[in-house]
Short mmCIF file of C-alpha atoms and ligand atoms in Angstrom, two decimals:
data_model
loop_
_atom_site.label_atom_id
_atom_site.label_comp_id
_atom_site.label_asym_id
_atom_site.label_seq_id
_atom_site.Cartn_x
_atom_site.Cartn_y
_atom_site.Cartn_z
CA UNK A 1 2.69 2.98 -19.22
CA UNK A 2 0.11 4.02 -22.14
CA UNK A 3 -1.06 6.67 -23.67
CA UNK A 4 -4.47 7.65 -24.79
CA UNK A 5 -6.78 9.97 -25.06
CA UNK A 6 -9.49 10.06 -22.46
CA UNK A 7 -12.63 9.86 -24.03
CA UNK A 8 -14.61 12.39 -22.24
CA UNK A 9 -18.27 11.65 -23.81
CA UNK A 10 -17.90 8.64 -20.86
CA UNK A 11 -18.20 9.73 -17.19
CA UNK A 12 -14.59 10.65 -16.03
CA UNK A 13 -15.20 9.60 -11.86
CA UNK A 14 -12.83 11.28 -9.52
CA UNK A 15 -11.76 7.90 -7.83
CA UNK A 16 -12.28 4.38 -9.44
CA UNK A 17 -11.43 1.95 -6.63
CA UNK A 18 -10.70 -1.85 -7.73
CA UNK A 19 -11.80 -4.07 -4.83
CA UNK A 20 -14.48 -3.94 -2.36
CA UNK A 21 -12.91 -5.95 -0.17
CA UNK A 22 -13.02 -3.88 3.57
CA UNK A 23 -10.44 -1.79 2.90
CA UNK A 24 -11.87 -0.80 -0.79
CA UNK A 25 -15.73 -0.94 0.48
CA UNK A 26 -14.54 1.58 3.61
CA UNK A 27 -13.03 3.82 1.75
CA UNK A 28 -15.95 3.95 -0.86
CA UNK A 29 -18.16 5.12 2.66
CA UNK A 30 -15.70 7.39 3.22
CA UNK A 31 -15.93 9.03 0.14
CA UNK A 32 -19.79 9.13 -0.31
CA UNK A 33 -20.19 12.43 1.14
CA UNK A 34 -17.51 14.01 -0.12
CA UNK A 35 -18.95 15.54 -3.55
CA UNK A 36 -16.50 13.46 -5.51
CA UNK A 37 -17.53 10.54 -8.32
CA UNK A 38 -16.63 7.35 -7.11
CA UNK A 39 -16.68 3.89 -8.91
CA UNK A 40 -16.27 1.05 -6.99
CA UNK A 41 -15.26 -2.42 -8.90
CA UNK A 42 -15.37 -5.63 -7.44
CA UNK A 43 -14.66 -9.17 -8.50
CA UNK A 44 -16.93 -11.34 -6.65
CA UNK A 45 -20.38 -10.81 -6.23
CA UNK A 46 -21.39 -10.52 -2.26
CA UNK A 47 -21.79 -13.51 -0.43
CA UNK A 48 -25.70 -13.70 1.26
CA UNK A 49 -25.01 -14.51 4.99
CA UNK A 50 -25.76 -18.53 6.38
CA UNK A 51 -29.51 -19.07 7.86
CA UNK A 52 -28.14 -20.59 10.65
CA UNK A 53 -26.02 -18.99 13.64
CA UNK A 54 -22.60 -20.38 12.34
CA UNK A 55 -19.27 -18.75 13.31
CA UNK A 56 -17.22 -17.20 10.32
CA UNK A 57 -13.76 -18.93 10.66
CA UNK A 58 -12.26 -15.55 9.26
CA UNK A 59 -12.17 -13.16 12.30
CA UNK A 60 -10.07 -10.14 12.98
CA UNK A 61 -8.91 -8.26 16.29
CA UNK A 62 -10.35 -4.74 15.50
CA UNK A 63 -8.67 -2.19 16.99
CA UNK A 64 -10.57 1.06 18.67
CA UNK A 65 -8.88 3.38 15.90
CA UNK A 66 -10.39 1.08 13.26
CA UNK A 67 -13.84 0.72 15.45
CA UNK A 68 -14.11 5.11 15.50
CA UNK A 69 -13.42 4.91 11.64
CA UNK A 70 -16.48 2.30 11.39
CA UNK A 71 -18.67 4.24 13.43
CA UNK A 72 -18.02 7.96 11.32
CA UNK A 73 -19.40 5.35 8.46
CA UNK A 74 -22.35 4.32 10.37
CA UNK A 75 -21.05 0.46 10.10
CA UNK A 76 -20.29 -0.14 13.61
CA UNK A 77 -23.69 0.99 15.18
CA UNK A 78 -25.33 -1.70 12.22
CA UNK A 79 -23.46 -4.58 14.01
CA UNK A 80 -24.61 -7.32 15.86
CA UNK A 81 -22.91 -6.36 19.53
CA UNK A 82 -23.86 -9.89 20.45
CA UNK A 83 -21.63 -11.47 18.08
CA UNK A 84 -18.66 -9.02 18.96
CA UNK A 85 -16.23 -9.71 21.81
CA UNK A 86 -14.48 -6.91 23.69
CA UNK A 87 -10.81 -7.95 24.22
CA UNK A 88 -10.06 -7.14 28.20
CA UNK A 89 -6.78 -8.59 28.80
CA UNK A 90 -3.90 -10.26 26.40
CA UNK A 91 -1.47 -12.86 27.91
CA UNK A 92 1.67 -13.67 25.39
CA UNK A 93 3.92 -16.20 26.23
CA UNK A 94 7.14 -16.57 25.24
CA UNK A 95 8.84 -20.31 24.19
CA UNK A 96 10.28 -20.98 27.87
CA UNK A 97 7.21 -21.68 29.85
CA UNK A 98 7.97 -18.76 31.88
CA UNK A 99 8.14 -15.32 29.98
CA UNK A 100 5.18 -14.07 30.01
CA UNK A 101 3.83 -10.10 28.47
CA UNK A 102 0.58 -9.00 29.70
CA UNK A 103 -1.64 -6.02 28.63
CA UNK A 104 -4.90 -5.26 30.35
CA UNK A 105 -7.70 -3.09 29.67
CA UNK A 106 -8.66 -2.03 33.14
CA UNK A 107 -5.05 -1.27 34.34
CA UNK A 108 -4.59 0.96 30.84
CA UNK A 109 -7.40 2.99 31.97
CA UNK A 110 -9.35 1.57 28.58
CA UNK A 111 -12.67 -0.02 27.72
CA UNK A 112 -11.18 -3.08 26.01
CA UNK A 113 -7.93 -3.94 23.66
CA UNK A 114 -9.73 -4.82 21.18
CA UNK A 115 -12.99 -6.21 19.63
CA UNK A 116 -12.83 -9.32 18.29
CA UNK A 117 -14.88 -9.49 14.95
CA UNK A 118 -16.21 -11.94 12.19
CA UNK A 119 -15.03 -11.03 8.47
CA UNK A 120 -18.72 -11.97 6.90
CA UNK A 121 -20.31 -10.01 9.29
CA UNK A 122 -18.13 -6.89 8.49
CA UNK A 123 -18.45 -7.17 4.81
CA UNK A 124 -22.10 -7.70 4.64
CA UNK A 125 -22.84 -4.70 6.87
CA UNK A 126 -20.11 -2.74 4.54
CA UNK A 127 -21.95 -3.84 1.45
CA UNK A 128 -25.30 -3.25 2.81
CA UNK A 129 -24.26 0.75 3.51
CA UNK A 130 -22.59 0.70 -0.14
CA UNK A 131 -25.79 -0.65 -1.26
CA UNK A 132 -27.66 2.45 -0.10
CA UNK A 133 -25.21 4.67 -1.27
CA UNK A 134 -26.28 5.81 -4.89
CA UNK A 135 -23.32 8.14 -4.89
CA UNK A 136 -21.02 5.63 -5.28
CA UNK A 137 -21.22 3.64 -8.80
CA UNK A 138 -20.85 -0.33 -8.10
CA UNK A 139 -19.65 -2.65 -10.97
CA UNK A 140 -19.98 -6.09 -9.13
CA UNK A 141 -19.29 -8.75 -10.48
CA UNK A 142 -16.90 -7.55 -12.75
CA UNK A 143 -13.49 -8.57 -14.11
CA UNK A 144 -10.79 -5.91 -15.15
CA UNK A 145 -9.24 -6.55 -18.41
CA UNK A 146 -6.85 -3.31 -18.96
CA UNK A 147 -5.39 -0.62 -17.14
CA UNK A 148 -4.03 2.85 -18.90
CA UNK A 149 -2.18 5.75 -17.21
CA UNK A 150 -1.79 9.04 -19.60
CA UNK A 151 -1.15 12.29 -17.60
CA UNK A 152 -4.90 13.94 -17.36
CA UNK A 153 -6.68 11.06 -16.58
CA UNK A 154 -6.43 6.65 -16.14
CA UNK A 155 -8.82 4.56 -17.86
CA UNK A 156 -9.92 0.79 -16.26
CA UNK A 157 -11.62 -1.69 -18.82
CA UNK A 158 -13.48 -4.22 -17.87
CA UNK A 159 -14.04 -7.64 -19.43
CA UNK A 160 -17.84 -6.72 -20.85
CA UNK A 161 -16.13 -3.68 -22.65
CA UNK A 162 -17.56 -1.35 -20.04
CA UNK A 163 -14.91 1.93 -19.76
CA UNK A 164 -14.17 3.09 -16.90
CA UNK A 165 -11.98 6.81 -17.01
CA UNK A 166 -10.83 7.82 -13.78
CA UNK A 167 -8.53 10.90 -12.08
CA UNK A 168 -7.32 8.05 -9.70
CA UNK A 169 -7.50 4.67 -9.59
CA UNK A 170 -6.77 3.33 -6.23
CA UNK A 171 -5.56 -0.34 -5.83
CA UNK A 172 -7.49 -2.05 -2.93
CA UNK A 173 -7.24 -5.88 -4.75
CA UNK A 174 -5.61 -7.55 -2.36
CA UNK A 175 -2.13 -8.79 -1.73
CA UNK A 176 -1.36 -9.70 -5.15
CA UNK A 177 -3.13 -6.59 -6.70
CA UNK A 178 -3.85 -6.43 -10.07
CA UNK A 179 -3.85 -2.98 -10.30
CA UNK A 180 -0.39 -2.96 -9.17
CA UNK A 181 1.36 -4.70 -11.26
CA UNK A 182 -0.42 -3.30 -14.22
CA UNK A 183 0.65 0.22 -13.32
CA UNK A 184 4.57 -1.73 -13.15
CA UNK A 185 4.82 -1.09 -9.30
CA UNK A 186 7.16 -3.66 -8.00
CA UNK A 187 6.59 -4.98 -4.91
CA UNK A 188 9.23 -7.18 -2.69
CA UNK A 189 7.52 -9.89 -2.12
CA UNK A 190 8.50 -12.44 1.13
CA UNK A 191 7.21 -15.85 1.28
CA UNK A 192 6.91 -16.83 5.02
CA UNK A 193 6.56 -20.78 3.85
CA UNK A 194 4.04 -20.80 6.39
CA UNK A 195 0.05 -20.98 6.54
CA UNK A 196 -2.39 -19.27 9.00
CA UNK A 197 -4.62 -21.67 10.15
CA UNK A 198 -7.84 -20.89 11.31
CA UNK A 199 -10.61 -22.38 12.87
CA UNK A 200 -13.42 -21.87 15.90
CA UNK A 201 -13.77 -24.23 19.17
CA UNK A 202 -15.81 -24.12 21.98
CA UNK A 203 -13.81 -24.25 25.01
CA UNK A 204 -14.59 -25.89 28.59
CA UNK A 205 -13.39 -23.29 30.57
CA UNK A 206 -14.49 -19.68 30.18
CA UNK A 207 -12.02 -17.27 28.64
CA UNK A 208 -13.14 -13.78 30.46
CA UNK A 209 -12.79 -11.87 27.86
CA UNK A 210 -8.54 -12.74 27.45
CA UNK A 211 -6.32 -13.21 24.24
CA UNK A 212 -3.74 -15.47 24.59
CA UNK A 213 -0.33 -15.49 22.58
CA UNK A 214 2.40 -18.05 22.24
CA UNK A 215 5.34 -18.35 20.15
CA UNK A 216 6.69 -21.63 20.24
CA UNK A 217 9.68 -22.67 18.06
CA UNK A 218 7.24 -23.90 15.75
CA UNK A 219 4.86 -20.86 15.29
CA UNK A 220 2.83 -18.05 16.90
CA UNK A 221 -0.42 -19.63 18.32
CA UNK A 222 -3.35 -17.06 18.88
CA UNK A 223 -6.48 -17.93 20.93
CA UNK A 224 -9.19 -15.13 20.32
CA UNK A 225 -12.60 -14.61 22.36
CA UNK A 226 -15.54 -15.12 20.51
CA UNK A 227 -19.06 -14.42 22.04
CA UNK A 228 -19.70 -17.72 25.65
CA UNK A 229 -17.24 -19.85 26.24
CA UNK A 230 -15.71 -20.25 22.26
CA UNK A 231 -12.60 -18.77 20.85
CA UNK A 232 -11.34 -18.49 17.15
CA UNK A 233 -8.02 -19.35 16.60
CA UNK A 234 -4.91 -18.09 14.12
CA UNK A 235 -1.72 -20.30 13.85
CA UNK A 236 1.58 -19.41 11.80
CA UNK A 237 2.85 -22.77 11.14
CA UNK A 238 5.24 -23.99 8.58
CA UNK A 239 3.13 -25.20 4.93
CA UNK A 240 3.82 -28.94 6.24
CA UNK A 241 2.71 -28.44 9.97
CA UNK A 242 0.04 -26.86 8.64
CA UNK A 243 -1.00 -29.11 6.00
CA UNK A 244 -0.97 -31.76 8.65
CA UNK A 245 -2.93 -30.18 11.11
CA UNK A 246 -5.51 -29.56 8.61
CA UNK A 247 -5.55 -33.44 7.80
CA UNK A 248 -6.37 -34.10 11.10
CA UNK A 249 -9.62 -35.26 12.31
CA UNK A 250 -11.78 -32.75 14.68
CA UNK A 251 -11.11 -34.49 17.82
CA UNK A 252 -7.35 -35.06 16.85
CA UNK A 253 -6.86 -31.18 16.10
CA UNK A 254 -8.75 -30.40 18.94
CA UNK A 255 -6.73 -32.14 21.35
CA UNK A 256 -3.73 -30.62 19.54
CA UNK A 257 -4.58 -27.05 19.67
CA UNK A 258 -5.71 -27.46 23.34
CA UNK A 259 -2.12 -29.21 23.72
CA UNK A 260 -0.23 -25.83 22.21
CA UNK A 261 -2.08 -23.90 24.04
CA UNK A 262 -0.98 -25.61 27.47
CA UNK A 263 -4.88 -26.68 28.55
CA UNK A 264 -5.54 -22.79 29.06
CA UNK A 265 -8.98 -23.04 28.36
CA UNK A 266 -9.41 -27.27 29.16
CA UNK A 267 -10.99 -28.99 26.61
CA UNK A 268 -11.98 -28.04 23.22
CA UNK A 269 -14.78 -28.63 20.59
CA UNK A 270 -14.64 -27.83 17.13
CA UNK A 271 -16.74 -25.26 15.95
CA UNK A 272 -15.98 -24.64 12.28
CA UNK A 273 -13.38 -27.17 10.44
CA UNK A 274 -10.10 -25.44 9.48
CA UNK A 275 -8.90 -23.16 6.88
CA UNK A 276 -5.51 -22.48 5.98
CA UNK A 277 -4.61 -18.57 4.71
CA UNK A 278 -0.64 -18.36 2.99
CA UNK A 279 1.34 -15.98 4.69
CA UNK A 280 3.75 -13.25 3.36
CA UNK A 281 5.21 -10.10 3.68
CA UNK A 282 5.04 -7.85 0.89
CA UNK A 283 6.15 -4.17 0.92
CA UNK A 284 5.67 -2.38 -2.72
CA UNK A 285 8.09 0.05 -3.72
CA UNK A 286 5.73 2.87 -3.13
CA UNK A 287 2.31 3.46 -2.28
CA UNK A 288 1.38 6.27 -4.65
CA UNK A 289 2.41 7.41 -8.21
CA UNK A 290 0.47 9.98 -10.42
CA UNK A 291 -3.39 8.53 -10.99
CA UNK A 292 -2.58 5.64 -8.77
CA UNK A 293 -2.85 4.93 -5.11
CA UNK A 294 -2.53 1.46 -3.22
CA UNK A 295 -4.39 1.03 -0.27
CA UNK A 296 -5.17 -2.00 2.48
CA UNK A 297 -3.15 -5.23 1.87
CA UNK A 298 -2.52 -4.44 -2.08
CA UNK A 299 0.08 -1.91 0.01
CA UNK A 300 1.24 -3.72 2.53
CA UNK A 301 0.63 -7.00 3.45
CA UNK A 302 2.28 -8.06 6.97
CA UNK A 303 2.41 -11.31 9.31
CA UNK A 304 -0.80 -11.95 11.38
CA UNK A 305 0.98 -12.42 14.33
CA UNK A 306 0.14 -8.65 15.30
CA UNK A 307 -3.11 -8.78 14.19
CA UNK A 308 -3.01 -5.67 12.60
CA UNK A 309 -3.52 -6.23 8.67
CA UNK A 310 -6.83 -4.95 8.17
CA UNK A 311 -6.38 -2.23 10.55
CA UNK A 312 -3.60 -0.89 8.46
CA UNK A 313 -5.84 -1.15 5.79
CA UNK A 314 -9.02 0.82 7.33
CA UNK A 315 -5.99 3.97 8.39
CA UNK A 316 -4.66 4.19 4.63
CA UNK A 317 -8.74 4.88 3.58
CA UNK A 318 -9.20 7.00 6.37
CA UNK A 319 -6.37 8.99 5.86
CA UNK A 320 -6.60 8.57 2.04
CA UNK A 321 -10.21 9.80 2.48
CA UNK A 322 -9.06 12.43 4.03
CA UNK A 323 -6.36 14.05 1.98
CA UNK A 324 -8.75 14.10 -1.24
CA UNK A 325 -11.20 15.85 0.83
CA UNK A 326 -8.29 18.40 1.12
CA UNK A 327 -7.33 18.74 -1.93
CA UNK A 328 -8.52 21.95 -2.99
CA UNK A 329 -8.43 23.02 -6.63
CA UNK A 330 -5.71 19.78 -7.37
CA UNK A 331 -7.15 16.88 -9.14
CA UNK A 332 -7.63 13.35 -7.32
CA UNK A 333 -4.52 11.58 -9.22
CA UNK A 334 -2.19 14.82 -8.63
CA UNK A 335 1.07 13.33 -7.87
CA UNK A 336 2.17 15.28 -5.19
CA UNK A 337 -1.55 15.21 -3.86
CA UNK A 338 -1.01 11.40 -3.62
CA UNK A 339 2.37 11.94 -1.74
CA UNK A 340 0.70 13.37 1.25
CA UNK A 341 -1.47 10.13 1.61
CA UNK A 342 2.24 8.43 1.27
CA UNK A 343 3.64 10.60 3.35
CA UNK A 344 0.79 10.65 6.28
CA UNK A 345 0.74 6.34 5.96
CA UNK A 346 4.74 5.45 5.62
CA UNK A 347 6.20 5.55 9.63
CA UNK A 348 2.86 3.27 10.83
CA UNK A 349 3.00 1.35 7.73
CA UNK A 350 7.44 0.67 8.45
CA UNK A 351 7.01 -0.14 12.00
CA UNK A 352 4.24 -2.74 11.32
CA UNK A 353 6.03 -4.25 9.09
CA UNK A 354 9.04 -4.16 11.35
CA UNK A 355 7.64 -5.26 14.27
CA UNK A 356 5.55 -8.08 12.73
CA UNK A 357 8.72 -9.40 10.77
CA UNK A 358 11.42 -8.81 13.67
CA UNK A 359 9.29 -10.88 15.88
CA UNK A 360 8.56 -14.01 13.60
CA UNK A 361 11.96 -13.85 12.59
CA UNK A 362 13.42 -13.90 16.31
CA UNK A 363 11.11 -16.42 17.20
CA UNK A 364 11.12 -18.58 13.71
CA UNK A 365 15.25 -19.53 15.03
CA UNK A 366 16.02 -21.90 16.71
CA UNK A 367 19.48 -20.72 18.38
CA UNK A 368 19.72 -20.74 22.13
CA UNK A 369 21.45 -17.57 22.14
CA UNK A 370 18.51 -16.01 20.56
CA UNK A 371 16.02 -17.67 22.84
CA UNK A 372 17.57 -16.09 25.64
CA UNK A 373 17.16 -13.17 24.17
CA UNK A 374 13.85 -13.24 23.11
CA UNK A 375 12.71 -14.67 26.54
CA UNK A 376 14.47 -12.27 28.81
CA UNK A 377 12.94 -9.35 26.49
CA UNK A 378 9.37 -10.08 26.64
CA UNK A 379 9.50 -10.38 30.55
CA UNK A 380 11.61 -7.17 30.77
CA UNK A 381 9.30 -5.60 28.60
CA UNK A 382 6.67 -6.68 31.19
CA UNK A 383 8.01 -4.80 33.63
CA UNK A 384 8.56 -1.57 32.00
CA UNK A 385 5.73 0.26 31.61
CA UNK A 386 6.30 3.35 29.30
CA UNK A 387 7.32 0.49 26.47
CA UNK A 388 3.76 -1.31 26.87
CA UNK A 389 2.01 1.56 27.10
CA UNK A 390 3.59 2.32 23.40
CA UNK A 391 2.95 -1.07 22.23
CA UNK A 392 -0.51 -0.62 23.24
CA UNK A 393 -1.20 2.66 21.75
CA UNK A 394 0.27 1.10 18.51
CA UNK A 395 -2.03 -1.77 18.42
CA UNK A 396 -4.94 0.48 19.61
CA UNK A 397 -4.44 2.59 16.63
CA UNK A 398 -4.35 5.49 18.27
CA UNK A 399 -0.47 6.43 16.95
C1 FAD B 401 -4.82 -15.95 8.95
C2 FAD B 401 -4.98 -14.46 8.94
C3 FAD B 401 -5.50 -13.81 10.05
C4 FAD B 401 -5.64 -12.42 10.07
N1 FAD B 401 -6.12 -11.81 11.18
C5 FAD B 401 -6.22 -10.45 11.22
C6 FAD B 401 -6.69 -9.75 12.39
O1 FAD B 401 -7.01 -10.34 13.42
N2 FAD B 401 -6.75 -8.39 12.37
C7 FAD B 401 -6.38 -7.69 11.26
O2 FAD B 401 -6.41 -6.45 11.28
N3 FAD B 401 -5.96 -8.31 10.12
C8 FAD B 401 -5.87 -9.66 10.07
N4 FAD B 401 -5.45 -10.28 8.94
C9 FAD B 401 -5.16 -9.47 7.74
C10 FAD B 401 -6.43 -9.15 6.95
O3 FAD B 401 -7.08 -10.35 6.59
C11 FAD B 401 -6.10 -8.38 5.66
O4 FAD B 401 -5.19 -7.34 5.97
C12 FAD B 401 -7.36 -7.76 5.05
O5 FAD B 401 -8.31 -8.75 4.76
C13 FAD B 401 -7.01 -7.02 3.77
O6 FAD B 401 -8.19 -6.43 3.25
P1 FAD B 401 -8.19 -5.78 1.80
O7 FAD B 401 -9.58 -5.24 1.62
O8 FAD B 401 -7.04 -4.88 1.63
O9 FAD B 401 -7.90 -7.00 0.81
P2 FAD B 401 -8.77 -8.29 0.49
O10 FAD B 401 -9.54 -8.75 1.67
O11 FAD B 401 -7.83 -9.25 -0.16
O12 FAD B 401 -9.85 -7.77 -0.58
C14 FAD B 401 -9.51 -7.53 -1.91
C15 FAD B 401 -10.81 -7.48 -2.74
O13 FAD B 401 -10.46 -7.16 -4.07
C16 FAD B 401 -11.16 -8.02 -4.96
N5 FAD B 401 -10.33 -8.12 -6.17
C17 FAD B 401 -9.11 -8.69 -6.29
N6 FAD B 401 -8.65 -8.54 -7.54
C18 FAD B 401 -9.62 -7.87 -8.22
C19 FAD B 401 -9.72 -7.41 -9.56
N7 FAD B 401 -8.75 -7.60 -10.47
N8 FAD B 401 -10.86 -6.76 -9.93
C20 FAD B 401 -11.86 -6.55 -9.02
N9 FAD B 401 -11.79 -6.96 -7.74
C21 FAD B 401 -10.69 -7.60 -7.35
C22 FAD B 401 -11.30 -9.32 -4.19
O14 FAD B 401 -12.38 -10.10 -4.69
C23 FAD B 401 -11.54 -8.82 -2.77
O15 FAD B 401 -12.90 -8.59 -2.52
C24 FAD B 401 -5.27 -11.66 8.92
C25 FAD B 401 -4.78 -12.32 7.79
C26 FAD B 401 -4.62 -13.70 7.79
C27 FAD B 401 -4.04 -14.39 6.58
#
């Protein structure tokens, strides 16, 4: 930690947030009205979206929790609803060719699951709303070169010399957050070995609107609805499955990836060519400390299996959001101000990262004993309702 003295003839902001990635960018919205001083520093300047109709490989599974959070911003009613897929029904299989876990909208009494989302299109809308928010100060592109904590007040420089003082800086850099390590949080960091691959197909048969899971002993294999008869894709594979499936030429991969996915959908053309994402788990020590705050995957960053990263990510700004808003006469970087964001994020934050790891580990082995047990458990939890229904309202976000 350093010490200095703030120098005041600068604009001290309430919050400086590093990143403006969704998480950062959302919680930057969030904050707008509030009557607080936000700065908002980002890396990379924002990408302008393709001319043509192309699918974004990078897609998420938004949940309704993180959809209501979007729309109090105003981002959700500035999407394209044609390019957005409502998720109806989710089939999961298990590695037996038998077990099977279903979830469906209708029966749940719900809309849909889940809508199914591209990452450029978020962003862009995100950035367009930051764009037209003149309370909130944007340094973009811009490269932090130092970080100092004193007890009044944190101080970001940037690479141009540009000081940035600060009650609160809030980490929202990613999974290997800068911001972080500078303020000497340690994180526990797990290396999965594996890759996320991604990529978009159009499929022969139509997919009505269904998600379908399957862990095989060789990953978890994801088939998401886009908008017709396409679907994006997300498969945990080992770094040398991966590696080879990204070798592959499009009609080889897609003839694999209809293969793992039994012929659900027939046959399948590729859309977009494959991407590969690393894959770990990383849980920092703790999510707060005075003048600091980590939010979105800089706090947590979990399997994709679940489908729930980002979603995480939008609940820490909303609730972070909302505990500065509630602060009263404390300062934004009060330590025990920032506890209550801790406090309000931990339990969601532990049983994501539970669940997500507890299931790639159980399926990730390849004793028999285990796949019993894995096997027999998703079809008994198919038949007990009370235990989907909490699943649900988990991945609904709407705990
Ligand atoms: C294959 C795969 C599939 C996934 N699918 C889903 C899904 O379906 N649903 C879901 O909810 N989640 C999903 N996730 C998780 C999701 O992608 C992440 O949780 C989410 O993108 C994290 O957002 P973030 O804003 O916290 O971080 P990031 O997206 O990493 O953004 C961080 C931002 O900070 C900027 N930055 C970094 N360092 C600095 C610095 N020093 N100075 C300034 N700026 C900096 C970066 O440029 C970036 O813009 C998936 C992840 C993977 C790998």
């Amino acid at each position: 930690m350093f010490f200095f003295k703030v120098n005041m003839t600068a604009q001290t902001f309430d919050v400086a947030i590093v990143g403006a990635g969704l998480v950062g960018s959302s919680l930057a919205l969030a904050l707008r009205d509030s009557g607080l001083s936000v700065a908002l520093v980002e890396a990379r300047a924002p990408q302008a979206l393709p001319e043509d109709a192309s699918w974004d490989n990078r897609i998420y599974a938004i949940s309704s929790g993180s959809a209501q959070f979007l729309e109090q911003l105003g981002i959700w009613q500035a999407l394209d609803a044609q390019r957005m897929t409502r998720v109806e029904a989710m089939a999961i299989f298990g590695d037996d060719g038998q077990s099977r876990l279903d979830f469906n909208a209708y029966e749940a009494g719900l809309g849909q699951l889940a809508y199914i989302l591209e990452n450029r299109l978020l962003q862009a809308a995100l950035w367009r709303a930051l764009e037209a928010a003149p309370q909130v100060h944007l340094f973009c592109p811009a490269s932090c070169a130092a970080l100092a904590i004193a007890t009044d007040a944190a101080r970001l420089s940037l690479d141009d010399g540009t000081e940035i003082p600060a009650k609160l800086i809030v980490a929202a850099d990613g999974a290997h957050s800068w911001v972080r390590q500078q303020a000497g949080i340690k994180a526990h960091d797990k290396d999965y070995r594996q890759l996320g691959v991604v990529a978009n197909f159009a499929t022969a048969l139509p997919h009505q609107g269904t998600a379908f899971q399957w862990f095989q002993p060789e990953g978890v294999l994801a088939y998401l609805p886009l908008p017709g008869n396409r679907i994006s894709i997300v498969w945990s594979l080992q770094e040398d499955l991966a590696q080879g499936l990204l070798q592959l030429a499009p009609d080889a991969l897609c003839a694999r990836v209809a293969e793992a996915g039994k012929q659900r959908l027939g046959a399948l053309e590729l859309l977009t060519p494959a991407a590969a994402f690393p894959l770990h788990l990383i849980e920092p020590d703790v999510l707060t400390q005075p003048r600091i705050a980590l939010v979105g995957d800089a706090a947590h960053q979990v399997h994709p299996l679940a489908g729930q990263g980002v979603n995480l990510g939008f609940a820490d700004a909303k609730a972070l959001a909302g505990v500065l808003a509630a602060r009263g006469p404390r300062d934004c970087g009060d330590g025990y101000l920032l506890r209550r964001f801790a406090r309000a994020r931990r339990e969601e934050i532990l049983a994501m990262q539970l669940v997500t790891d507890g299931l790639q580990n159980l399926f990730n082995q390849p004793r028999p004993m285990l796949g019993w047990v894995r096997n027999v458990g998703l079809a008994a939890t198919n038949r007990l309702t009370w235990i989907k229904q909490q699943l649900l309202k988990q991945a609904l976000g709407n705990t």
